[in-house]
Amino acid sequence: MGMGGTLMYVLAIDTSTDAVVTGVARLPADGAPEVLGDRAVSDGRRHAEVLTSLIGESLEQASVGRGELEAVVVGCGPGPFTGLRVGMATGAAFGDALGLPVYGVCSLDAIAADEWSAREPASILVVTDARRREIYWATYEQGRRSHGPAVGAPADVAAELADASIDVVVGSPAHTGLFGRAIGSAGVPTVAGLVSVAAGDIRNRAQPEPLVPLYLRRPDAVERAPRRPAQPAEVSR
């Protein structure tokens, strides 16, 4: 339907984790988004190779043409530099080519939204693998982010949150068990979670903010600073 209709078709993309996630959801005027087609492949080394084909498969599964899309939602991390920029660049390109608004959301918010919609725990901790023996993390109270996103060593984060009220931990299976709390089912960002986070802005036709990647630290590959030209040595007089 057009922008004046009660339903909107939204493309969602996230490459903040090892999972390449994309899909199409139908967003009603009120209530949760309905996922019509989605694809997720756990292959963090091939984000760029598989993303475009997964988007095509999702659209086909949903029986939605590109011209029927009315918005794009992209996970902006936190996540490793290389994978994250693939999803954000692809989402921006789709939006530009089709004249669609592109909404960036925190990928940890999307994971928390999935857990909240399933069980509505009062407090949630979301953790994902940041590599280099670190984790990305954020806490949520009543479905709203209360701290983060941040990055740190698991032991340091566990010590910082030792006395915090946390009902459930979700996210990376390799790290959720490190905090001595109940473990939920949400793992990686999903189409439903991504669209849920942006639903208010999409429905209100809000002007999207510029897409800003949440790296939280310097990328692995950085350009070397240009060398300063050699200065002539002073001549003693």
PDB file of C-alpha atoms in Angstrom:
ATOM      1  CA  MET A   1       0.000   0.000   0.000  1.00  0.00           C
ATOM      2  CA  GLY A   2       1.033   3.619  -0.349  1.00  0.00           C
ATOM      3  CA  MET A   3       2.153   5.829   2.476  1.00  0.00           C
ATOM      4  CA  GLY A   4      -1.446   6.685   3.189  1.00  0.00           C
ATOM      5  CA  GLY A   5      -2.411   3.027   3.748  1.00  0.00           C
ATOM      6  CA  THR A   6      -2.596   1.147   7.019  1.00  0.00           C
ATOM      7  CA  LEU A   7       0.107  -1.363   6.125  1.00  0.00           C
ATOM      8  CA  MET A   8       3.717  -0.666   5.196  1.00  0.00           C
ATOM      9  CA  TYR A   9       6.288  -3.074   3.799  1.00  0.00           C
ATOM     10  CA  VAL A  10       9.718  -2.687   5.370  1.00  0.00           C
ATOM     11  CA  LEU A  11      13.078  -4.209   4.426  1.00  0.00           C
ATOM     12  CA  ALA A  12      15.361  -5.008   7.386  1.00  0.00           C
ATOM     13  CA  ILE A  13      19.112  -5.703   7.288  1.00  0.00           C
ATOM     14  CA  ASP A  14      21.678  -6.479   9.969  1.00  0.00           C
ATOM     15  CA  THR A  15      25.311  -7.577   9.671  1.00  0.00           C
ATOM     16  CA  SER A  16      26.532  -6.592  13.148  1.00  0.00           C
ATOM     17  CA  THR A  17      27.196 -10.221  14.174  1.00  0.00           C
ATOM     18  CA  ASP A  18      28.425 -13.317  12.366  1.00  0.00           C
ATOM     19  CA  ALA A  19      24.832 -13.783  11.173  1.00  0.00           C
ATOM     20  CA  VAL A  20      23.774 -12.024   7.982  1.00  0.00           C
ATOM     21  CA  VAL A  21      20.119 -11.183   8.656  1.00  0.00           C
ATOM     22  CA  THR A  22      17.604  -9.719   6.225  1.00  0.00           C
ATOM     23  CA  GLY A  23      13.906  -9.890   5.552  1.00  0.00           C
ATOM     24  CA  VAL A  24      10.633  -8.146   4.820  1.00  0.00           C
ATOM     25  CA  ALA A  25       7.986  -7.271   7.382  1.00  0.00           C
ATOM     26  CA  ARG A  26       4.504  -5.855   7.104  1.00  0.00           C
ATOM     27  CA  LEU A  27       4.027  -3.070   9.633  1.00  0.00           C
ATOM     28  CA  PRO A  28       0.401  -2.369  10.598  1.00  0.00           C
ATOM     29  CA  ALA A  29      -0.862   0.973  11.875  1.00  0.00           C
ATOM     30  CA  ASP A  30      -0.737  -0.502  15.375  1.00  0.00           C
ATOM     31  CA  GLY A  31       0.785  -3.623  16.871  1.00  0.00           C
ATOM     32  CA  ALA A  32       3.780  -5.803  16.128  1.00  0.00           C
ATOM     33  CA  PRO A  33       5.306  -6.221  12.666  1.00  0.00           C
ATOM     34  CA  GLU A  34       4.485  -9.393  10.744  1.00  0.00           C
ATOM     35  CA  VAL A  35       7.499 -11.033   9.125  1.00  0.00           C
ATOM     36  CA  LEU A  36       6.623 -12.141   5.588  1.00  0.00           C
ATOM     37  CA  GLY A  37      10.014 -13.441   4.520  1.00  0.00           C
ATOM     38  CA  ASP A  38      13.433 -13.630   6.104  1.00  0.00           C
ATOM     39  CA  ARG A  39      16.860 -15.156   5.616  1.00  0.00           C
ATOM     40  CA  ALA A  40      19.742 -15.559   8.067  1.00  0.00           C
ATOM     41  CA  VAL A  41      23.110 -17.107   7.292  1.00  0.00           C
ATOM     42  CA  SER A  42      25.796 -17.519   9.942  1.00  0.00           C
ATOM     43  CA  ASP A  43      28.899 -16.707   7.956  1.00  0.00           C
ATOM     44  CA  GLY A  44      30.716 -13.672   9.245  1.00  0.00           C
ATOM     45  CA  ARG A  45      33.387 -13.897   6.555  1.00  0.00           C
ATOM     46  CA  ARG A  46      31.012 -13.596   3.605  1.00  0.00           C
ATOM     47  CA  HIS A  47      28.687 -10.712   4.491  1.00  0.00           C
ATOM     48  CA  ALA A  48      29.251  -8.923   1.198  1.00  0.00           C
ATOM     49  CA  GLU A  49      28.904 -12.076  -0.904  1.00  0.00           C
ATOM     50  CA  VAL A  50      25.590 -13.306   0.458  1.00  0.00           C
ATOM     51  CA  LEU A  51      23.658 -10.204   1.533  1.00  0.00           C
ATOM     52  CA  THR A  52      22.271  -9.066  -1.814  1.00  0.00           C
ATOM     53  CA  SER A  53      21.103 -12.558  -2.769  1.00  0.00           C
ATOM     54  CA  LEU A  54      19.486 -13.018   0.656  1.00  0.00           C
ATOM     55  CA  ILE A  55      17.556  -9.769   0.185  1.00  0.00           C
ATOM     56  CA  GLY A  56      16.282 -11.027  -3.154  1.00  0.00           C
ATOM     57  CA  GLU A  57      15.235 -14.341  -1.623  1.00  0.00           C
ATOM     58  CA  SER A  58      13.443 -12.552   1.222  1.00  0.00           C
ATOM     59  CA  LEU A  59      11.497 -10.350  -1.180  1.00  0.00           C
ATOM     60  CA  GLU A  60      10.527 -13.395  -3.241  1.00  0.00           C
ATOM     61  CA  GLN A  61       9.415 -15.322  -0.168  1.00  0.00           C
ATOM     62  CA  ALA A  62       7.354 -12.350   0.981  1.00  0.00           C
ATOM     63  CA  SER A  63       5.853 -11.840  -2.511  1.00  0.00           C
ATOM     64  CA  VAL A  64       6.761  -8.167  -2.198  1.00  0.00           C
ATOM     65  CA  GLY A  65       8.334  -6.211  -5.048  1.00  0.00           C
ATOM     66  CA  ARG A  66      11.059  -3.645  -4.447  1.00  0.00           C
ATOM     67  CA  GLY A  67       8.656  -0.944  -5.584  1.00  0.00           C
ATOM     68  CA  GLU A  68       6.247  -1.881  -2.776  1.00  0.00           C
ATOM     69  CA  LEU A  69       8.787  -1.231  -0.021  1.00  0.00           C
ATOM     70  CA  GLU A  70       8.242   1.933   1.969  1.00  0.00           C
ATOM     71  CA  ALA A  71      11.180   1.962   4.365  1.00  0.00           C
ATOM     72  CA  VAL A  72      14.496   0.277   5.151  1.00  0.00           C
ATOM     73  CA  VAL A  73      15.779  -0.517   8.640  1.00  0.00           C
ATOM     74  CA  VAL A  74      19.474  -1.208   9.172  1.00  0.00           C
ATOM     75  CA  GLY A  75      21.278  -2.439  12.279  1.00  0.00           C
ATOM     76  CA  CYS A  76      24.100   0.012  13.056  1.00  0.00           C
ATOM     77  CA  GLY A  77      25.901  -2.181  15.554  1.00  0.00           C
ATOM     78  CA  PRO A  78      27.827  -2.238  17.696  1.00  0.00           C
ATOM     79  CA  GLY A  79      29.758  -4.667  15.560  1.00  0.00           C
ATOM     80  CA  PRO A  80      33.100  -5.341  13.913  1.00  0.00           C
ATOM     81  CA  PHE A  81      34.083  -2.770  11.304  1.00  0.00           C
ATOM     82  CA  THR A  82      34.147  -4.868   8.134  1.00  0.00           C
ATOM     83  CA  GLY A  83      30.862  -6.738   8.516  1.00  0.00           C
ATOM     84  CA  LEU A  84      28.940  -3.790   9.892  1.00  0.00           C
ATOM     85  CA  ARG A  85      29.751  -1.441   7.040  1.00  0.00           C
ATOM     86  CA  VAL A  86      28.553  -4.016   4.461  1.00  0.00           C
ATOM     87  CA  GLY A  87      25.016  -4.028   5.837  1.00  0.00           C
ATOM     88  CA  MET A  88      24.868  -0.283   6.322  1.00  0.00           C
ATOM     89  CA  ALA A  89      26.197   0.462   2.831  1.00  0.00           C
ATOM     90  CA  THR A  90      23.742  -1.992   1.276  1.00  0.00           C
ATOM     91  CA  GLY A  91      20.799  -0.543   3.200  1.00  0.00           C
ATOM     92  CA  ALA A  92      21.791   2.990   2.232  1.00  0.00           C
ATOM     93  CA  ALA A  93      22.127   1.957  -1.414  1.00  0.00           C
ATOM     94  CA  PHE A  94      18.654   0.360  -1.449  1.00  0.00           C
ATOM     95  CA  GLY A  95      17.159   3.459   0.112  1.00  0.00           C
ATOM     96  CA  ASP A  96      18.899   5.739  -2.366  1.00  0.00           C
ATOM     97  CA  ALA A  97      17.955   3.645  -5.404  1.00  0.00           C
ATOM     98  CA  LEU A  98      14.303   3.310  -4.401  1.00  0.00           C
ATOM     99  CA  GLY A  99      13.829   6.723  -2.803  1.00  0.00           C
ATOM    100  CA  LEU A 100      13.073   5.222   0.614  1.00  0.00           C
ATOM    101  CA  PRO A 101      13.836   6.456   4.135  1.00  0.00           C
ATOM    102  CA  VAL A 102      16.561   4.385   5.833  1.00  0.00           C
ATOM    103  CA  TYR A 103      16.346   4.105   9.605  1.00  0.00           C
ATOM    104  CA  GLY A 104      19.394   3.042  11.592  1.00  0.00           C
ATOM    105  CA  VAL A 105      18.855   1.230  14.895  1.00  0.00           C
ATOM    106  CA  CYS A 106      21.123  -0.160  17.583  1.00  0.00           C
ATOM    107  CA  SER A 107      21.437  -3.892  16.903  1.00  0.00           C
ATOM    108  CA  LEU A 108      21.439  -4.683  20.641  1.00  0.00           C
ATOM    109  CA  ASP A 109      18.075  -2.908  20.911  1.00  0.00           C
ATOM    110  CA  ALA A 110      16.694  -5.301  18.299  1.00  0.00           C
ATOM    111  CA  ILE A 111      17.817  -8.340  20.296  1.00  0.00           C
ATOM    112  CA  ALA A 112      16.290  -6.883  23.468  1.00  0.00           C
ATOM    113  CA  ALA A 113      13.038  -6.138  21.597  1.00  0.00           C
ATOM    114  CA  ASP A 114      12.705  -9.812  20.665  1.00  0.00           C
ATOM    115  CA  GLU A 115      13.105 -10.929  24.275  1.00  0.00           C
ATOM    116  CA  TRP A 116      10.751  -8.230  25.526  1.00  0.00           C
ATOM    117  CA  SER A 117       8.024  -9.153  23.051  1.00  0.00           C
ATOM    118  CA  ALA A 118       8.271 -12.826  24.043  1.00  0.00           C
ATOM    119  CA  ARG A 119       8.337 -12.581  27.846  1.00  0.00           C
ATOM    120  CA  GLU A 120       8.445  -8.919  28.966  1.00  0.00           C
ATOM    121  CA  PRO A 121      11.179  -9.385  31.591  1.00  0.00           C
ATOM    122  CA  ALA A 122      11.661  -6.296  33.745  1.00  0.00           C
ATOM    123  CA  SER A 123      15.393  -6.110  33.062  1.00  0.00           C
ATOM    124  CA  ILE A 124      17.530  -7.494  30.249  1.00  0.00           C
ATOM    125  CA  LEU A 125      21.256  -7.693  29.546  1.00  0.00           C
ATOM    126  CA  VAL A 126      22.239  -8.116  25.889  1.00  0.00           C
ATOM    127  CA  VAL A 127      25.772  -9.305  25.062  1.00  0.00           C
ATOM    128  CA  THR A 128      27.353  -9.997  21.665  1.00  0.00           C
ATOM    129  CA  ASP A 129      30.813 -11.085  20.602  1.00  0.00           C
ATOM    130  CA  ALA A 130      33.133  -8.135  19.973  1.00  0.00           C
ATOM    131  CA  ARG A 131      36.121 -10.414  19.281  1.00  0.00           C
ATOM    132  CA  ARG A 132      39.537  -9.634  20.762  1.00  0.00           C
ATOM    133  CA  ARG A 133      38.200 -11.354  23.922  1.00  0.00           C
ATOM    134  CA  GLU A 134      35.672  -8.581  24.452  1.00  0.00           C
ATOM    135  CA  ILE A 135      31.899  -8.226  24.329  1.00  0.00           C
ATOM    136  CA  TYR A 136      29.454  -5.524  23.330  1.00  0.00           C
ATOM    137  CA  TRP A 137      26.725  -5.047  25.902  1.00  0.00           C
ATOM    138  CA  ALA A 138      23.732  -2.975  26.968  1.00  0.00           C
ATOM    139  CA  THR A 139      21.093  -3.194  29.706  1.00  0.00           C
ATOM    140  CA  TYR A 140      17.358  -2.587  29.425  1.00  0.00           C
ATOM    141  CA  GLU A 141      14.620  -1.723  31.922  1.00  0.00           C
ATOM    142  CA  GLN A 142      10.980  -2.243  30.945  1.00  0.00           C
ATOM    143  CA  GLY A 143      12.014  -2.609  27.310  1.00  0.00           C
ATOM    144  CA  ARG A 144      14.067   0.595  27.178  1.00  0.00           C
ATOM    145  CA  ARG A 145      17.840   0.823  27.085  1.00  0.00           C
ATOM    146  CA  SER A 146      19.211   1.956  30.453  1.00  0.00           C
ATOM    147  CA  HIS A 147      22.965   1.655  29.839  1.00  0.00           C
ATOM    148  CA  GLY A 148      25.229   1.194  26.847  1.00  0.00           C
ATOM    149  CA  PRO A 149      26.019   0.193  24.246  1.00  0.00           C
ATOM    150  CA  ALA A 150      29.521  -0.378  25.536  1.00  0.00           C
ATOM    151  CA  VAL A 151      32.448  -2.721  24.959  1.00  0.00           C
ATOM    152  CA  GLY A 152      34.677  -4.493  27.476  1.00  0.00           C
ATOM    153  CA  ALA A 153      36.262  -7.710  28.675  1.00  0.00           C
ATOM    154  CA  PRO A 154      33.629 -10.203  29.896  1.00  0.00           C
ATOM    155  CA  ALA A 155      35.138 -10.386  33.393  1.00  0.00           C
ATOM    156  CA  ASP A 156      35.130  -6.590  33.695  1.00  0.00           C
ATOM    157  CA  VAL A 157      31.520  -6.340  32.527  1.00  0.00           C
ATOM    158  CA  ALA A 158      30.459  -9.121  34.905  1.00  0.00           C
ATOM    159  CA  ALA A 159      32.146  -7.327  37.820  1.00  0.00           C
ATOM    160  CA  GLU A 160      30.501  -4.020  36.884  1.00  0.00           C
ATOM    161  CA  LEU A 161      27.072  -5.649  36.746  1.00  0.00           C
ATOM    162  CA  ALA A 162      27.517  -7.973  39.753  1.00  0.00           C
ATOM    163  CA  ASP A 163      24.961  -6.102  41.857  1.00  0.00           C
ATOM    164  CA  ALA A 164      22.708  -4.959  39.014  1.00  0.00           C
ATOM    165  CA  SER A 165      19.121  -6.145  38.766  1.00  0.00           C
ATOM    166  CA  ILE A 166      19.092  -8.341  35.658  1.00  0.00           C
ATOM    167  CA  ASP A 167      16.298 -10.846  35.038  1.00  0.00           C
ATOM    168  CA  VAL A 168      17.614 -12.400  31.851  1.00  0.00           C
ATOM    169  CA  VAL A 169      20.732 -12.375  29.654  1.00  0.00           C
ATOM    170  CA  VAL A 170      20.429 -12.772  25.879  1.00  0.00           C
ATOM    171  CA  GLY A 171      22.705 -12.634  22.856  1.00  0.00           C
ATOM    172  CA  SER A 172      25.899 -14.553  22.139  1.00  0.00           C
ATOM    173  CA  PRO A 173      25.574 -18.146  23.451  1.00  0.00           C
ATOM    174  CA  ALA A 174      29.296 -18.171  24.213  1.00  0.00           C
ATOM    175  CA  HIS A 175      28.873 -15.309  26.683  1.00  0.00           C
ATOM    176  CA  THR A 176      25.354 -15.314  28.120  1.00  0.00           C
ATOM    177  CA  GLY A 177      26.296 -17.902  30.753  1.00  0.00           C
ATOM    178  CA  LEU A 178      29.051 -15.761  32.277  1.00  0.00           C
ATOM    179  CA  PHE A 179      26.747 -13.595  34.380  1.00  0.00           C
ATOM    180  CA  GLY A 180      25.000 -16.040  36.692  1.00  0.00           C
ATOM    181  CA  ARG A 181      21.505 -15.064  35.543  1.00  0.00           C
ATOM    182  CA  ALA A 182      18.722 -16.752  33.625  1.00  0.00           C
ATOM    183  CA  ILE A 183      19.423 -17.073  29.902  1.00  0.00           C
ATOM    184  CA  GLY A 184      16.762 -16.049  27.395  1.00  0.00           C
ATOM    185  CA  SER A 185      16.142 -17.250  23.870  1.00  0.00           C
ATOM    186  CA  ALA A 186      16.995 -14.164  21.781  1.00  0.00           C
ATOM    187  CA  GLY A 187      20.366 -14.517  20.037  1.00  0.00           C
ATOM    188  CA  VAL A 188      21.007 -12.285  17.036  1.00  0.00           C
ATOM    189  CA  PRO A 189      19.019  -9.346  15.642  1.00  0.00           C
ATOM    190  CA  THR A 190      15.901 -10.486  13.799  1.00  0.00           C
ATOM    191  CA  VAL A 191      13.696  -8.803  11.215  1.00  0.00           C
ATOM    192  CA  ALA A 192      10.893  -8.479  13.771  1.00  0.00           C
ATOM    193  CA  GLY A 193      13.222  -6.948  16.357  1.00  0.00           C
ATOM    194  CA  LEU A 194      14.809  -4.488  13.934  1.00  0.00           C
ATOM    195  CA  VAL A 195      11.473  -3.259  12.591  1.00  0.00           C
ATOM    196  CA  SER A 196       9.974  -3.074  16.087  1.00  0.00           C
ATOM    197  CA  VAL A 197      12.696  -0.684  17.227  1.00  0.00           C
ATOM    198  CA  ALA A 198      12.106   1.654  14.269  1.00  0.00           C
ATOM    199  CA  ALA A 199       8.307   1.211  14.130  1.00  0.00           C
ATOM    200  CA  GLY A 200       7.453   4.532  15.744  1.00  0.00           C
ATOM    201  CA  ASP A 201       9.610   6.542  13.366  1.00  0.00           C
ATOM    202  CA  ILE A 202       8.383   4.580  10.339  1.00  0.00           C
ATOM    203  CA  ARG A 203       4.715   5.096  11.201  1.00  0.00           C
ATOM    204  CA  ASN A 204       5.269   8.793  11.900  1.00  0.00           C
ATOM    205  CA  ARG A 205       7.161   9.238   8.625  1.00  0.00           C
ATOM    206  CA  ALA A 206       9.971  10.756  10.701  1.00  0.00           C
ATOM    207  CA  GLN A 207      13.003  12.122   8.930  1.00  0.00           C
ATOM    208  CA  PRO A 208      15.756   9.519   9.459  1.00  0.00           C
ATOM    209  CA  GLU A 209      18.910  10.518  11.270  1.00  0.00           C
ATOM    210  CA  PRO A 210      22.151  10.002   9.327  1.00  0.00           C
ATOM    211  CA  LEU A 211      23.405   6.411   9.556  1.00  0.00           C
ATOM    212  CA  VAL A 212      26.207   6.284  12.111  1.00  0.00           C
ATOM    213  CA  PRO A 213      28.003   2.949  12.695  1.00  0.00           C
ATOM    214  CA  LEU A 214      28.571   1.984  16.321  1.00  0.00           C
ATOM    215  CA  TYR A 215      32.105   0.631  16.190  1.00  0.00           C
ATOM    216  CA  LEU A 216      32.885   1.611  19.818  1.00  0.00           C
ATOM    217  CA  ARG A 217      36.586   1.237  19.041  1.00  0.00           C
ATOM    218  CA  ARG A 218      38.996   1.859  16.220  1.00  0.00           C
ATOM    219  CA  PRO A 219      38.640  -0.410  13.167  1.00  0.00           C
ATOM    220  CA  ASP A 220      41.112  -3.229  12.621  1.00  0.00           C
ATOM    221  CA  ALA A 221      42.371  -1.660   9.411  1.00  0.00           C
ATOM    222  CA  VAL A 222      43.394   1.955   9.774  1.00  0.00           C
ATOM    223  CA  GLU A 223      45.230   4.174   7.401  1.00  0.00           C
ATOM    224  CA  ARG A 224      48.733   5.016   8.377  1.00  0.00           C
ATOM    225  CA  ALA A 225      49.336   8.625   9.198  1.00  0.00           C
ATOM    226  CA  PRO A 226      51.352  10.351   6.501  1.00  0.00           C
ATOM    227  CA  ARG A 227      54.975  10.747   7.377  1.00  0.00           C
ATOM    228  CA  ARG A 228      56.117  14.198   8.134  1.00  0.00           C
ATOM    229  CA  PRO A 229      58.635  15.559   5.658  1.00  0.00           C
ATOM    230  CA  ALA A 230      62.131  15.456   6.982  1.00  0.00           C
ATOM    231  CA  GLN A 231      63.211  18.722   8.480  1.00  0.00           C
ATOM    232  CA  PRO A 232      66.593  20.093   7.473  1.00  0.00           C
ATOM    233  CA  ALA A 233      69.087  19.848  10.277  1.00  0.00           C
ATOM    234  CA  GLU A 234      70.055  23.071  11.952  1.00  0.00           C
ATOM    235  CA  VAL A 235      73.499  24.292  11.047  1.00  0.00           C
ATOM    236  CA  SER A 236      75.635  25.387  13.931  1.00  0.00           C
ATOM    237  CA  ARG A 237      76.998  28.826  13.555  1.00  0.00           C
TER     238      ARG A 237
END
